[in-house]
Coordinates of C-alpha atoms and ligand atoms in Angstrom, one line a residue:
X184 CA -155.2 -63.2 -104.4
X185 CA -152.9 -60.8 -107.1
X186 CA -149.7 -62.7 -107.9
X187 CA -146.5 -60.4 -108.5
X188 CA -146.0 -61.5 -112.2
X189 CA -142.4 -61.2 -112.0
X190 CA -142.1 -63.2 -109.0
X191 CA -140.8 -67.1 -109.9
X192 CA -143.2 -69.8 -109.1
X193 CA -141.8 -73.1 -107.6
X194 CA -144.2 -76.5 -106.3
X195 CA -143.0 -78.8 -103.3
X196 CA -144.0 -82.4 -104.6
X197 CA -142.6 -85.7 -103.5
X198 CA -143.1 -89.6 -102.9
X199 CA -140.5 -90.7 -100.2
X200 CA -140.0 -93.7 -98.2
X201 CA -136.7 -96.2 -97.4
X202 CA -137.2 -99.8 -98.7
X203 CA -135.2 -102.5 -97.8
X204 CA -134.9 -105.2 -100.7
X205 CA -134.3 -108.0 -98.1
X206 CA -137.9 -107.5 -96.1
X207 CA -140.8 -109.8 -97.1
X208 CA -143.3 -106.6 -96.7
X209 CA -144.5 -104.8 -99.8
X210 CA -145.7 -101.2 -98.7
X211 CA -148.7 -100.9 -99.9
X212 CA -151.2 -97.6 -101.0
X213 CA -152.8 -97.3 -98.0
X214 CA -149.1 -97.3 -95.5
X215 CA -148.5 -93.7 -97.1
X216 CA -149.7 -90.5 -95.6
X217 CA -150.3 -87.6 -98.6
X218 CA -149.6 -83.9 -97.2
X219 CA -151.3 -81.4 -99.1
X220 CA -151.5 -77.7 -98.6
X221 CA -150.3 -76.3 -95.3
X222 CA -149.6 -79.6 -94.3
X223 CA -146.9 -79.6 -96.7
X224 CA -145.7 -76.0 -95.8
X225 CA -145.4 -77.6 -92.1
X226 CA -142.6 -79.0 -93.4
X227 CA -140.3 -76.0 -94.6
X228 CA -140.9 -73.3 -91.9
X229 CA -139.3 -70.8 -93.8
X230 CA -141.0 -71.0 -96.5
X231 CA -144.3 -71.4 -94.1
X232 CA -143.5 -68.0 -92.9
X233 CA -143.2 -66.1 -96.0
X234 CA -139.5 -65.6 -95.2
X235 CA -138.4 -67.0 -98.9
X236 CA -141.0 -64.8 -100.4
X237 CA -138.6 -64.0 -103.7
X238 CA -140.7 -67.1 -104.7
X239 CA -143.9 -68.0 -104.7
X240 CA -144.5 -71.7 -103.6
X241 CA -147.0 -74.0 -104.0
X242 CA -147.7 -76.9 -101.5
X243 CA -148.1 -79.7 -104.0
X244 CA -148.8 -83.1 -102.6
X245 CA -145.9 -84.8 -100.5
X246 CA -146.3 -88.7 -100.0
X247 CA -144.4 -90.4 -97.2
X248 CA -144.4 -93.7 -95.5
X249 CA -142.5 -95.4 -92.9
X250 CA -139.6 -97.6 -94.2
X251 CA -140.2 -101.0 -95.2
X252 CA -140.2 -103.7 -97.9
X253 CA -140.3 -102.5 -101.5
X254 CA -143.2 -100.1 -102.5
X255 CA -145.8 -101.8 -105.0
X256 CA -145.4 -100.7 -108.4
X257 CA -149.4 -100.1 -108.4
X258 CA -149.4 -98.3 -105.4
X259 CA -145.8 -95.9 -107.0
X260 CA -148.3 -95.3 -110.0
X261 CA -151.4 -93.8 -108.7
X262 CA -149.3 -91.7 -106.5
X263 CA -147.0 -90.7 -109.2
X264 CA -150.0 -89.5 -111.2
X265 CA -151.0 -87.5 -108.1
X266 CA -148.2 -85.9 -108.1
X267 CA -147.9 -85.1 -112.0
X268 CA -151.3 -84.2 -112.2
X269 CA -150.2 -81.1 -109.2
X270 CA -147.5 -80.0 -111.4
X271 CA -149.4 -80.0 -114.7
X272 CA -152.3 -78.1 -113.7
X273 CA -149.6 -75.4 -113.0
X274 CA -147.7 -76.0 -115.1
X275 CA -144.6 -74.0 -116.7
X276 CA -142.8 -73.8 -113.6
X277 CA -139.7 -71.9 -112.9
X278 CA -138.9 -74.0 -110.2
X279 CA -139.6 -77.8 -108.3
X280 CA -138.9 -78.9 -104.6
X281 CA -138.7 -82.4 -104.2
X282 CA -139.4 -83.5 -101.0
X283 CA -138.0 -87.4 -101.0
X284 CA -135.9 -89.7 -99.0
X285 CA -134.2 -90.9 -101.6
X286 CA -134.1 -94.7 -101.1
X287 CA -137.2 -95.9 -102.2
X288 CA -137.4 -98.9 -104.3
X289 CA -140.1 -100.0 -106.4
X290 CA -141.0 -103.2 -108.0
X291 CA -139.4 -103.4 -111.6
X292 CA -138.2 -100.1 -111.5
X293 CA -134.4 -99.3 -110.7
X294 CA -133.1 -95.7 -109.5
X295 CA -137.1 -94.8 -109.3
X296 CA -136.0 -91.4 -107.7
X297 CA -134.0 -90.8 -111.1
X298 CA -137.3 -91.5 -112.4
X299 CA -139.9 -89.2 -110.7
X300 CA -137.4 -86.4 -111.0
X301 CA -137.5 -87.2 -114.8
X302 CA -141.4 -87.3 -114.6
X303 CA -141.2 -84.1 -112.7
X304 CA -139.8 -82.1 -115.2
X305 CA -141.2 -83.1 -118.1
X306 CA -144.3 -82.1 -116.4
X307 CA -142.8 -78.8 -115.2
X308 CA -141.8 -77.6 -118.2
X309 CA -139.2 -79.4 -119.5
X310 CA -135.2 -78.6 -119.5
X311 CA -135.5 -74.9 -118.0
X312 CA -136.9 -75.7 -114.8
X313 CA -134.8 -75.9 -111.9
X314 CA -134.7 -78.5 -109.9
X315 CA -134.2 -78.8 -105.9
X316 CA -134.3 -82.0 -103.8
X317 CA -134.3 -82.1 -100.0
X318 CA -133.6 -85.5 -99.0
X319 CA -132.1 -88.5 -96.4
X320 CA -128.4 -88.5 -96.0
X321 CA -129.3 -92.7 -96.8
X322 CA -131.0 -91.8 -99.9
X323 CA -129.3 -93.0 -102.6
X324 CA -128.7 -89.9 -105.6
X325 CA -127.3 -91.9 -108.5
X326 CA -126.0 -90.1 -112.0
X327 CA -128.8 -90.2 -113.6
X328 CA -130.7 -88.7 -110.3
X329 CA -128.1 -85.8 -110.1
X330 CA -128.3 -85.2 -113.8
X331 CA -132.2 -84.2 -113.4
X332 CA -131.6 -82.2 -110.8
X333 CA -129.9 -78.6 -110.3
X334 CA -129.7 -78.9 -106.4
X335 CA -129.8 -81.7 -103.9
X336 CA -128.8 -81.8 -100.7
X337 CA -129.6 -83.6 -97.6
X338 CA -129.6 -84.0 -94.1
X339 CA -126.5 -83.7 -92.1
X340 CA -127.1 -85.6 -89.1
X341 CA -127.6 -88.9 -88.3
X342 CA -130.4 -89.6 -86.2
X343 CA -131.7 -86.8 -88.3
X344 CA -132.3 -83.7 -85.7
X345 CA -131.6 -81.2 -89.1
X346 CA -134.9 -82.4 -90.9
X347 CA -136.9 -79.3 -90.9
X348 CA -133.3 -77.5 -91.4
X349 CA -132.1 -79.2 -94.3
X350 CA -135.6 -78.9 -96.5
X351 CA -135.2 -75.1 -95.5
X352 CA -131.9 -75.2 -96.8
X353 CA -132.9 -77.2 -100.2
X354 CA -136.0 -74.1 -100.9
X355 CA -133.0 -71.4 -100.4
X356 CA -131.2 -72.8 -102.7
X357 CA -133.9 -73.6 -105.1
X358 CA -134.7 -69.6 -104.2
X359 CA -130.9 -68.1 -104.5
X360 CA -131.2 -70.3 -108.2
X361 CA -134.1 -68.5 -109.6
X362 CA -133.7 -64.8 -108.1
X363 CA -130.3 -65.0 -108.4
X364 CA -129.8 -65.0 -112.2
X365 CA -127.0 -68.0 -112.0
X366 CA -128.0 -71.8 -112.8
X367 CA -125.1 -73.2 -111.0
X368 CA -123.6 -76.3 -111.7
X369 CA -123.2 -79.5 -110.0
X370 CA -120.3 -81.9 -109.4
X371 CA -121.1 -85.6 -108.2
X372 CA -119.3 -88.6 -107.3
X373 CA -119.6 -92.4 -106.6
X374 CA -118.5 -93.3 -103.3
X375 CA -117.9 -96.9 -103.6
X376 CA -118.4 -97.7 -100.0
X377 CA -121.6 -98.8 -98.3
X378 CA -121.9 -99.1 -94.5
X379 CA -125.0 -99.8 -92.2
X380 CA -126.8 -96.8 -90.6
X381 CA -126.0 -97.5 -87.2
X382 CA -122.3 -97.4 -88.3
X383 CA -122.4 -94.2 -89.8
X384 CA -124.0 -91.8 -86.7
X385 CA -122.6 -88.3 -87.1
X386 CA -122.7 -88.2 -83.2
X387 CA -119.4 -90.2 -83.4
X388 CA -116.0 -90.2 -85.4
X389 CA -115.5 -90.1 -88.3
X390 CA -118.8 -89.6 -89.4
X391 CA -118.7 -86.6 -87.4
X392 CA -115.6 -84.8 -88.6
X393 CA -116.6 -85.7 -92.2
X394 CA -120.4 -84.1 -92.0
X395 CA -118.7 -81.3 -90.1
X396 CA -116.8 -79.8 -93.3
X397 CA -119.6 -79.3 -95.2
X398 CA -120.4 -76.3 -92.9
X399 CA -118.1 -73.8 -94.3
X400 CA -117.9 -74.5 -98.3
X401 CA -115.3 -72.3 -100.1
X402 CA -116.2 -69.1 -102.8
X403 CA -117.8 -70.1 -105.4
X404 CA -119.7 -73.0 -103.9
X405 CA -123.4 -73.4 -102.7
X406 CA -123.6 -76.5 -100.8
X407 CA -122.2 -79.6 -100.2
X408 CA -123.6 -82.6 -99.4
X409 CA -123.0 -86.3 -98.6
X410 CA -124.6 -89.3 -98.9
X411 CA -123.9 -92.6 -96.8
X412 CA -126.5 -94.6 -99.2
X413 CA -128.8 -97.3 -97.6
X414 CA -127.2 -100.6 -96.9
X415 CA -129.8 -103.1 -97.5
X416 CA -131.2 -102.2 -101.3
X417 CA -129.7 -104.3 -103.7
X418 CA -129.2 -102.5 -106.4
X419 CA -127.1 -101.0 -108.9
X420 CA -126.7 -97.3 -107.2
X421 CA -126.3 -98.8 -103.8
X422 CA -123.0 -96.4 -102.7
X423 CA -122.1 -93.4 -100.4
X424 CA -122.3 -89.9 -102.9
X425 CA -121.0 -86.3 -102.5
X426 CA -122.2 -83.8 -104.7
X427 CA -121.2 -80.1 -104.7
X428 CA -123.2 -77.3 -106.0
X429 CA -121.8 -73.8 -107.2
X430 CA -120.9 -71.6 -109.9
X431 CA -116.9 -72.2 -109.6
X432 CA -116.4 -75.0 -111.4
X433 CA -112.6 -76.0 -110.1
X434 CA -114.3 -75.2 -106.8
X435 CA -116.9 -77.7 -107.3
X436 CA -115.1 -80.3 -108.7
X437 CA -112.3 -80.2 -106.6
X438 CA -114.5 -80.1 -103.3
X439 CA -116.5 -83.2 -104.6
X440 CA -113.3 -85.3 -105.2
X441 CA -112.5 -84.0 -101.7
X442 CA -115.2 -85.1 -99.8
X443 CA -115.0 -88.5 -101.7
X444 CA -111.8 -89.3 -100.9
X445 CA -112.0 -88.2 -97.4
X446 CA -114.6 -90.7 -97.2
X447 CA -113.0 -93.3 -99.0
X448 CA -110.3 -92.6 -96.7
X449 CA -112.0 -92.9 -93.4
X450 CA -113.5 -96.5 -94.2
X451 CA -112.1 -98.5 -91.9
X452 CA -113.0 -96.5 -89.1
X453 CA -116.7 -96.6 -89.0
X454 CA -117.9 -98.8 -86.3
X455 CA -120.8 -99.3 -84.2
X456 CA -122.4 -95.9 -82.5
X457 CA -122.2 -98.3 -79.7
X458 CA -121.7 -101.6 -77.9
X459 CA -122.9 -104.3 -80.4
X460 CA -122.8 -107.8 -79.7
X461 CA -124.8 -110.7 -80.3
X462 CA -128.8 -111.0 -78.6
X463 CA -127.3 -113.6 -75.8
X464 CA -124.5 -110.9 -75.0
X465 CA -126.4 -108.2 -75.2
X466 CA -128.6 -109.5 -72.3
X467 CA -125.6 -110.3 -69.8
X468 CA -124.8 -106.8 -70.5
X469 CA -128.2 -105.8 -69.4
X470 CA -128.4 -108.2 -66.2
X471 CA -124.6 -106.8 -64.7
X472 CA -126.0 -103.2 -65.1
X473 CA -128.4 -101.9 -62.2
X474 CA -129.5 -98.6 -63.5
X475 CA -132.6 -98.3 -65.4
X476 CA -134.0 -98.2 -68.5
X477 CA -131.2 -100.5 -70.1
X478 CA -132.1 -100.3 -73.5
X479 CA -131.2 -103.1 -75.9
X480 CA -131.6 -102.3 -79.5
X481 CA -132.9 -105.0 -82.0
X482 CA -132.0 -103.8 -84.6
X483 CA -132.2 -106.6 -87.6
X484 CA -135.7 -106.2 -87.7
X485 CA -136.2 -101.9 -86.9
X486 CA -139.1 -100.8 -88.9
X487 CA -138.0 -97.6 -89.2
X488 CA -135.1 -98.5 -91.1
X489 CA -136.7 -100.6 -93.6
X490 CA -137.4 -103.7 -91.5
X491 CA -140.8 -105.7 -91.7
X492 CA -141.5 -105.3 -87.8
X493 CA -143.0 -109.2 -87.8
X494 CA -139.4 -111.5 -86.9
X495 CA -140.0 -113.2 -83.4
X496 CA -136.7 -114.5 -83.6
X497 CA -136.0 -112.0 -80.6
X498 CA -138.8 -112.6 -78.5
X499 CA -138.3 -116.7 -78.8
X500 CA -134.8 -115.8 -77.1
X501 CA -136.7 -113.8 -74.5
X502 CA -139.3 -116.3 -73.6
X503 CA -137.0 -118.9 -72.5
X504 CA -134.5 -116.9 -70.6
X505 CA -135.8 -116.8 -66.7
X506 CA -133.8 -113.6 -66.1
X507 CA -136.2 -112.2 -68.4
X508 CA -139.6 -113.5 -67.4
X509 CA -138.9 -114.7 -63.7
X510 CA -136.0 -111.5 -62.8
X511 CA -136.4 -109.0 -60.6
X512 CA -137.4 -106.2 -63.1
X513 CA -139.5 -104.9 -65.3
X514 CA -138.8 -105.9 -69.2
X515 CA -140.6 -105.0 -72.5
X516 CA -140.2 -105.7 -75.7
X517 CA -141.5 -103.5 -78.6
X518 CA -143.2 -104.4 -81.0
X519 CA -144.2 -107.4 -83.0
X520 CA -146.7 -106.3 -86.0
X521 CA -149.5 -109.0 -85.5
X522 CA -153.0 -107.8 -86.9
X523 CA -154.0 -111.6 -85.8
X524 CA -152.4 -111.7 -82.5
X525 CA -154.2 -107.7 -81.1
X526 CA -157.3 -109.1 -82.7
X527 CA -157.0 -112.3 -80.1
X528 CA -156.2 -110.3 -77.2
X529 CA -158.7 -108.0 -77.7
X530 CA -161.3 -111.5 -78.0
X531 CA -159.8 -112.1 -74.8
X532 CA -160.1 -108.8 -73.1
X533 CA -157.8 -107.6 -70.4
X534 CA -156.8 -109.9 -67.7
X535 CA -157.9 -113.1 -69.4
X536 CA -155.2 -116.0 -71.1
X537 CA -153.3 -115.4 -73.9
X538 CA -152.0 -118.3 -76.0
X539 CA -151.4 -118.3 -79.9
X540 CA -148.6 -118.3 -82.5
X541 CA -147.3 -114.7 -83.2
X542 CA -144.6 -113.5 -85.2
X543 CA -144.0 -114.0 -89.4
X544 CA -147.5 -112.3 -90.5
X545 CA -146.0 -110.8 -93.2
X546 CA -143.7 -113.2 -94.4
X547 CA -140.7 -113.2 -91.9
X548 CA -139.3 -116.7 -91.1
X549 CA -140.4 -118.2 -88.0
X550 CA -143.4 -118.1 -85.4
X551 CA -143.2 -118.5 -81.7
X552 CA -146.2 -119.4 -79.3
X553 CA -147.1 -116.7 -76.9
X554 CA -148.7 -117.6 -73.7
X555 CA -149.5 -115.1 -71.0
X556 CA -152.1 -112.7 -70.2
X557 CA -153.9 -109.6 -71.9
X558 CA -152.0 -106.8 -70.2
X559 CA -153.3 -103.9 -72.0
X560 CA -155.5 -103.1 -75.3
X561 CA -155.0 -99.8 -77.0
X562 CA -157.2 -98.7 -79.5
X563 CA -156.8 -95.0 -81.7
X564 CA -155.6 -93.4 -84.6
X565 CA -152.5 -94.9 -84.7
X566 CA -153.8 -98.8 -84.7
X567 CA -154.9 -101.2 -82.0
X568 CA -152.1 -102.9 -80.2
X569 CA -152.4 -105.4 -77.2
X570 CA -149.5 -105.6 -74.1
X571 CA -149.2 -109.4 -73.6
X572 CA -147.5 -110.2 -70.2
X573 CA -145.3 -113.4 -69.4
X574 CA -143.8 -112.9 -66.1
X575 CA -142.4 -109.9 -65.7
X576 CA -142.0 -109.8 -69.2
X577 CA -144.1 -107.3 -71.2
X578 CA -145.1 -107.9 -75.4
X579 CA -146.1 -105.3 -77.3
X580 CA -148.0 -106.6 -80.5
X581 CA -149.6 -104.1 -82.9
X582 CA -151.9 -104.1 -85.8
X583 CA -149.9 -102.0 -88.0
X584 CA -146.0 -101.3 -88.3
X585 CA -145.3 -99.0 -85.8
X586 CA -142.5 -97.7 -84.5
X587 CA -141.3 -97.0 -80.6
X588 CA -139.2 -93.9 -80.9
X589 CA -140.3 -91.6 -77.4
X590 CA -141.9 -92.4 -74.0
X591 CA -144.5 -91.2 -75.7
X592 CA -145.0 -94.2 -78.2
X593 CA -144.6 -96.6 -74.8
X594 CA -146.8 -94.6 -72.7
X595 CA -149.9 -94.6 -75.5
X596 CA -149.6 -98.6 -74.6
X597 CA -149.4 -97.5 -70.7
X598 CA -145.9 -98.6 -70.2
X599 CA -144.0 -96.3 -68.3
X600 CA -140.7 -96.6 -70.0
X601 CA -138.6 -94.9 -67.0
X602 CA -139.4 -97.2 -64.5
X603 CA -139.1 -100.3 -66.6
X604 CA -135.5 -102.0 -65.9
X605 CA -135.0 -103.2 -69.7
X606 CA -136.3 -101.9 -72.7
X607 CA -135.6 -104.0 -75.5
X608 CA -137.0 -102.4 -78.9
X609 CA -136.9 -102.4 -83.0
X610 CA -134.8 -99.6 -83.1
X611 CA -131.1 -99.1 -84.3
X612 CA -129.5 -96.4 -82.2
X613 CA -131.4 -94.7 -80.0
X614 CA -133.4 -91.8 -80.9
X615 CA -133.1 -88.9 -78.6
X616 CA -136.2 -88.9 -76.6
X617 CA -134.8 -92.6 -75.2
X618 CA -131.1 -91.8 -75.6
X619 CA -131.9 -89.2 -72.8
X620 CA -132.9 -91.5 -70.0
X621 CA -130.9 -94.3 -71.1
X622 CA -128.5 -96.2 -68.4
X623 CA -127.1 -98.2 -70.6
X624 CA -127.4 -99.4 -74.1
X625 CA -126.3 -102.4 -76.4
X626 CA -127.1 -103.2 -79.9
X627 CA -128.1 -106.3 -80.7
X628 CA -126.8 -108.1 -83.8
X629 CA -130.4 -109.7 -84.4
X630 CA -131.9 -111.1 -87.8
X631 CA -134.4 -108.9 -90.4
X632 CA -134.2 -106.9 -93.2
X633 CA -132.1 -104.8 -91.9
X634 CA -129.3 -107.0 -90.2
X635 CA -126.6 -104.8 -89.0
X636 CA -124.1 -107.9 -90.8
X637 CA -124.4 -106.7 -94.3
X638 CA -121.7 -109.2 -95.4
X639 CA -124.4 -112.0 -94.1
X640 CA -126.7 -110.9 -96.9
X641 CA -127.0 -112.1 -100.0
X642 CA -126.9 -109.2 -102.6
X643 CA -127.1 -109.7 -106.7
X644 CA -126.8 -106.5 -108.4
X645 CA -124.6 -104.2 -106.5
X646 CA -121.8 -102.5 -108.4
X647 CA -118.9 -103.8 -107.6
X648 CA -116.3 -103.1 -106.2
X649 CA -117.5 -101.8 -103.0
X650 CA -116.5 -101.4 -99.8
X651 CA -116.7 -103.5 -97.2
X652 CA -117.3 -106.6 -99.8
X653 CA -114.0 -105.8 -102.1
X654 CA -110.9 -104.0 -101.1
X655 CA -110.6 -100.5 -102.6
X656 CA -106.9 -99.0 -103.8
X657 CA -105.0 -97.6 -101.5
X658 CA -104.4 -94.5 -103.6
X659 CA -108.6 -94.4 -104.7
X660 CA -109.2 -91.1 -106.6
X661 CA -112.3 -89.9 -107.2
X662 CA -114.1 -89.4 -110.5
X663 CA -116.1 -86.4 -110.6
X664 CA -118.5 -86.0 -113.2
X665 CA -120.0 -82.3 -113.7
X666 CA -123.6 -81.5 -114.9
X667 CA -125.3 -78.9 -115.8
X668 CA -123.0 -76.8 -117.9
X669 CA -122.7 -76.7 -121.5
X670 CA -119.0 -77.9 -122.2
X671 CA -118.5 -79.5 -119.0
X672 CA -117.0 -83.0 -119.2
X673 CA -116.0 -86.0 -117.0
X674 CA -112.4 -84.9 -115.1
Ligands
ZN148 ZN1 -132.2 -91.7 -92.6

């Protein structure tokens, strides 16, 4: 294949995944999936198509896994050298996309997205290389993340329906920065706020309103961005960001401390997406509604937002509440992560007795007995998992960490989720596939790693003051700091 020589060369790479410091999982080597190739290109359609063709990009390798407790420093290593070794061996490079979440934490190292972007561009070619990052609005960019990289920006919705869109958006940036001629500057700011996910949902105010300015940036600016940060790392950079990109520096700097204070501003007004209330409320809720699915979110312990899918605090509420196992309908719960407890059903087989402790495999407080009968026993790609039934109560227990996001993840375990009367499932709000047949919905304020009550946990090393834990000034202003232009200083 002949290469335009003029034509500037840019590699996608990344390592991405959420951790929550207060989940007893470590995510291990195996839990991450590595896209190589097209796999990667899958991911950024435009460039996919040859639309961004000013540059030519290589599909380096992309790690991702689902949310969970930190990741193990051995397991950051080898995949850091993976990733370094795809940028050497192409090394100089005019440009990088990283394709990261943004919150990751890794055993012993702080701000570890600050440090692969460092790694990065050492291996890229050092200080001329422009950098792009496509990332999770609850990533987490701290200074010295932003002062590695040229462009960041990240999703603008919240549950994320702009993925695909936003790591288009990061790669024509990246590709406006090198064709273009201009390195522009960035401006970036601390939001000292720090608010659970399913209190920030851009599908209601003021979430809404504030990811809705960023569509239509003034002259002389590139992109703006905002992050809500992620609510159960505790650690230094834990906060909300903004940063603007462009080549207007007033522009940037005065849209930054904008967006900063608009934010600051609007802090008392985030809420639940939704009805929360505690487990015991949540379930009168469900028993004076008759439409179905009533979904009832358990959200302390959602995988999917960094919890270790193995608390049965839940499920020991469930077992001894006869509306649940002796009512008129149809109930599940999803999903209890219990290698043990799938490989016992599937000794059993379907139909026969199921009785054994479940819950806490991976270090979660607490362990229930289960006694019913072997309901169903899946085995494929994704993991076995085993449908225990109790009444008319249904248990999902799988092998591995999974998640239940669409009818689809419920029908794989032959549970018709539509014609089951109440859904209650790891999740925090409800992703669209469920949100669409949903007849009702609470979240329940259950315990994990991820409990919705951030003042109940106990965090060390935040950076203080921050909202909701300190009161902030009235008259907060924002302190903007600019990089990437020789003279710029703090304003
Ligand atoms: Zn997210």
């Amino acid at each position: 294949m002949t290469r335009q020589p003029t034509r500037p060369r840019a590699i996608i790479v990344g390592i991405g995944t959420e951790c929550s410091s207060f989940a007893p999982h470590r995510t291990s080597l195996s839990e991450f999936g590595i896209r190589e190739n097209d796999r990667t290109l899958e991911r950024f359609p435009s460039v996919r198509s040859g639309e961004l063709d000013d540059v030519e990009f290589v599909a380096g390798p992309v790690a991702r896994a689902l949310p969970g407790g930190p990741v193990l420093r051995s397991a950051y290593a080898e995949l850091l050298d993976r990733v370094l070794h795809a940028v050497r061996s192409g090394a100089p490079w005019d440009g990088v996309l990283l394709d990261i979440h943004g919150a990751m934490l890794v055993e012993g190292i702080d701000d570890v997205e600050a440090d692969l972007a460092r790694r990065v561009r050492q291996a890229a070619g050092g200080a001329q290389v422009v950098l792009a990052a496509a990332m999770d609005l609850h990533g987490q960019p701290s200074r010295d993340f932003v002062r590695e990289v040229d462009l960041p920006t990240c999703y603008r919705t919240a549950p994320h329906i702009d993925e695909a869109e936003t790591r288009d958006r990061a790669a024509r940036l990246l590709v406006r920065a090198l064709t273009s001629g201009s390195r522009p500057a960035r401006a970036w700011c601390r939001i000292p706020v720090i608010l659970p996910g399913e209190k920030t949902s851009t599908r209601v105010e003021p979430a809404r309103s504030l990811y809705a300015q960023l569509k239509h940036p003034p002259d002389g600016v590139w992109e703006e961005a905002l992050w809500v940060g992620y609510a159960w790392a505790d650690e230094p950079r834990t906060a909300a960001a903004a940063v603007v990109v462009g080549d207007d520096l007033g522009a940037i700097r005065d849209e930054c401390g904008r967006l900063a204070e608009s934010f600051v501003a609007a802090r008392n007004d985030f809420s639940f997406c939704g009805p929360a209330e505690k487990l015991s409320r949540a379930l009168d809720a469900a028993h004076e509604e008759t439409g179905a699915p009533f979904f009832i979110s358990d959200t302390g312990d959602n995988p999917t937002a960094g919890g270790s899918g193995d608390v049965a605090t839940t499920l020991a509420e469930l077992l001894v509440d006869q509306r649940i196992t002796q009512g008129d309908g149809e109930v599940v719960w999803s999903a209890l992560v219990d290698a043990a407890g799938v490989q016992t059903a599937e000794d059993a087989g379907v139909g026969a007795s199921f009785d054994a402790a479940v819950g806490g495999c991976l270090g979660s407080p607490g362990r229930v007995r289960l006694q019913g009968v072997v309901d169903q026993l899946v085995s494929d790609a994704a993991g076995g998992a085993a449908v225990v039934r109790v009444g008319r109560l249904r248990v999902v227990l799988t092998e591995r960490r999974t998640p239940f996001h669409t009818r689809e993840d419920y029908a794989r375990v032959g549970i018709d989720v539509q014609r089951t009367r109440l859904v209650i499932n790891k999740i925090g709000y409800l992703e669209p596939d469920l949100q669409d047949i949903s007849r009702g919905w609470v979240m329940a304020l259950t315990d994990g790693a991820v409990d919705q009550r951030i003042e109940h946990l106990h965090f060390n090393r935040l950076d203080r003051p921050l909202h909701p834990f300190d009161e902030l000034a009235d008259d907060w202003r924002a302190d903007v700091e600019l990089f990437g232009t020789a003279g710029a200083s703090v304003v």
